[in-house]
Coordinates of C-alpha atoms in Angstrom, one line a residue:
M1 CA -17.6 -132.9 77.8
T2 CA -13.8 -132.6 78.1
Y3 CA -11.4 -130.0 79.4
H4 CA -7.9 -129.7 78.0
Q5 CA -5.4 -127.5 79.9
L6 CA -3.0 -127.2 77.0
A7 CA -3.4 -127.7 73.3
D8 CA -3.1 -131.3 72.1
E9 CA -0.4 -130.9 69.5
A10 CA -0.6 -134.5 68.3
K11 CA -4.1 -134.0 66.9
P12 CA -4.2 -131.6 64.0
P13 CA -7.2 -129.2 64.1
L14 CA -9.8 -129.4 61.4
A15 CA -9.6 -126.6 58.8
P16 CA -12.3 -124.1 59.4
V17 CA -15.0 -123.8 56.8
R18 CA -15.5 -120.2 57.9
Q19 CA -13.7 -118.0 60.4
L20 CA -14.1 -114.5 61.9
T21 CA -11.8 -112.8 64.3
L22 CA -12.4 -109.4 66.0
R23 CA -11.0 -107.4 68.9
F24 CA -13.2 -106.0 71.6
S25 CA -12.6 -103.6 74.5
G26 CA -12.0 -105.2 77.8
T27 CA -15.3 -103.9 79.2
R28 CA -18.7 -105.3 79.9
R29 CA -19.9 -103.7 76.8
G30 CA -17.2 -105.4 74.8
A31 CA -18.2 -108.8 76.3
R32 CA -21.9 -108.1 75.4
L33 CA -21.0 -107.2 71.8
A34 CA -18.8 -110.3 71.5
R35 CA -21.8 -112.5 72.5
R36 CA -24.1 -110.8 70.1
L37 CA -21.6 -111.1 67.2
A38 CA -21.0 -114.8 67.9
V39 CA -24.7 -115.7 67.8
Q40 CA -25.2 -113.6 64.7
Q41 CA -22.4 -115.4 62.9
F42 CA -23.6 -118.8 64.1
T43 CA -27.1 -118.2 62.8
E44 CA -25.8 -116.7 59.5
W45 CA -23.4 -119.6 58.8
T46 CA -25.6 -122.5 59.9
G47 CA -29.1 -121.2 59.0
L48 CA -30.4 -122.2 62.4
P49 CA -32.8 -119.8 64.1
Y50 CA -31.6 -117.3 66.7
D51 CA -33.8 -118.9 69.4
S52 CA -32.6 -122.5 68.7
D53 CA -30.9 -124.6 71.4
P54 CA -27.5 -124.5 69.6
A55 CA -27.7 -120.7 69.2
R56 CA -28.5 -120.4 72.9
A57 CA -25.6 -122.6 73.8
V58 CA -23.3 -120.4 71.6
A59 CA -24.6 -117.3 73.3
L60 CA -24.1 -118.7 76.8
V61 CA -20.6 -120.1 76.1
T62 CA -19.5 -116.8 74.5
A63 CA -20.9 -114.7 77.2
E64 CA -19.1 -116.7 79.9
L65 CA -15.8 -116.8 78.1
A66 CA -15.9 -113.1 77.2
S67 CA -17.0 -111.9 80.7
N68 CA -14.2 -114.1 82.2
A69 CA -11.7 -112.4 79.9
V70 CA -12.9 -109.0 81.0
R71 CA -13.1 -109.8 84.7
H72 CA -10.1 -112.0 85.2
G73 CA -7.9 -111.8 82.1
S74 CA -7.6 -108.2 81.1
L75 CA -5.0 -105.6 81.9
P76 CA -5.9 -101.9 81.8
G77 CA -6.1 -100.6 78.3
R78 CA -5.9 -104.1 76.7
D79 CA -8.5 -105.6 74.5
F80 CA -9.6 -109.3 74.1
R81 CA -10.0 -111.2 70.9
L82 CA -13.0 -113.2 69.8
A83 CA -12.6 -115.8 67.1
V84 CA -15.5 -117.9 65.9
L85 CA -14.9 -120.8 63.6
L86 CA -17.4 -122.9 61.7
L87 CA -15.8 -126.4 61.4
P88 CA -17.2 -129.3 59.4
D89 CA -18.9 -130.8 62.5
R90 CA -19.0 -128.1 65.2
F91 CA -18.8 -124.4 66.0
R92 CA -15.8 -123.1 67.9
V93 CA -15.6 -120.0 70.1
E94 CA -12.2 -118.8 71.1
V95 CA -11.5 -115.9 73.5
T96 CA -8.0 -114.6 73.9
D97 CA -6.9 -112.4 76.7
T98 CA -3.7 -110.9 78.0
R99 CA -3.2 -112.8 81.3
P100 CA -1.7 -116.2 80.5
E101 CA -0.7 -116.6 84.1
R102 CA -4.3 -116.7 85.2
L103 CA -5.6 -120.1 84.0
P104 CA -9.2 -121.1 84.4
P105 CA -9.7 -123.2 87.6
P106 CA -10.7 -126.8 87.4
V107 CA -14.5 -127.2 87.3
T108 CA -15.9 -129.1 90.2
P109 CA -19.6 -130.2 90.3
E110 CA -19.9 -129.3 94.0
P111 CA -22.3 -126.4 94.6
V112 CA -20.7 -123.1 95.2
D113 CA -22.2 -120.9 98.0
E114 CA -20.7 -117.7 96.3
A115 CA -22.8 -115.3 94.2
S116 CA -20.5 -116.0 91.3
G117 CA -18.1 -118.7 90.1
R118 CA -20.4 -121.0 88.2
G119 CA -19.6 -119.7 84.7
L120 CA -17.2 -122.5 83.6
L121 CA -19.6 -125.1 85.0
L122 CA -22.2 -123.7 82.6
V123 CA -19.6 -123.7 79.8
Q124 CA -18.9 -127.4 80.5
A125 CA -22.6 -128.2 80.5
H126 CA -23.3 -126.5 77.2
A127 CA -20.1 -127.2 75.2
D128 CA -19.1 -130.5 73.7
S129 CA -15.5 -129.7 74.8
W130 CA -13.6 -126.8 76.1
G131 CA -10.1 -125.9 77.2
C132 CA -7.3 -123.4 77.5
T133 CA -4.3 -123.0 75.1
I134 CA -1.2 -120.9 75.8
R135 CA 0.8 -120.3 72.6
D136 CA 3.0 -117.4 73.8
T137 CA 4.0 -115.6 77.0
Y138 CA 1.6 -112.7 76.4
T139 CA -1.8 -114.3 75.9
K140 CA -4.0 -117.3 76.6
T141 CA -7.0 -118.6 74.6
V142 CA -10.0 -120.2 76.3
W143 CA -12.1 -122.1 73.7
A144 CA -15.3 -124.1 73.6
E145 CA -16.9 -126.2 70.9
V146 CA -20.7 -126.5 70.4

């Protein structure tokens, strides 16, 4: 499991076999719909059952990234974007929000006594790799690969 703060420009990304991108409202309902859509596309594209371990990992990773975009990365009246990509050897979830100045904090394995704050630890546990990419001054994309 790796974390990359910025995109590794030296390594060209694999061309997606399939890709879907949609915008969702920056609300809890939008985050829930994004999770459901990601799992639906994953099961459709891979043929794996909805209750398989990889589908559950996609659901958890998408739920965390989308809820973080709503909670920490949204501005009033701004949507977030979900992109799901089926690559030759993995499934990639990308969530783009409108707060590039708010980067995800480094994940530490120490227990947190707070009621929240463990989402990225879960992403790290269920994703093969994850990170954050800033391509312009208006948005950031947090991604994870399962």
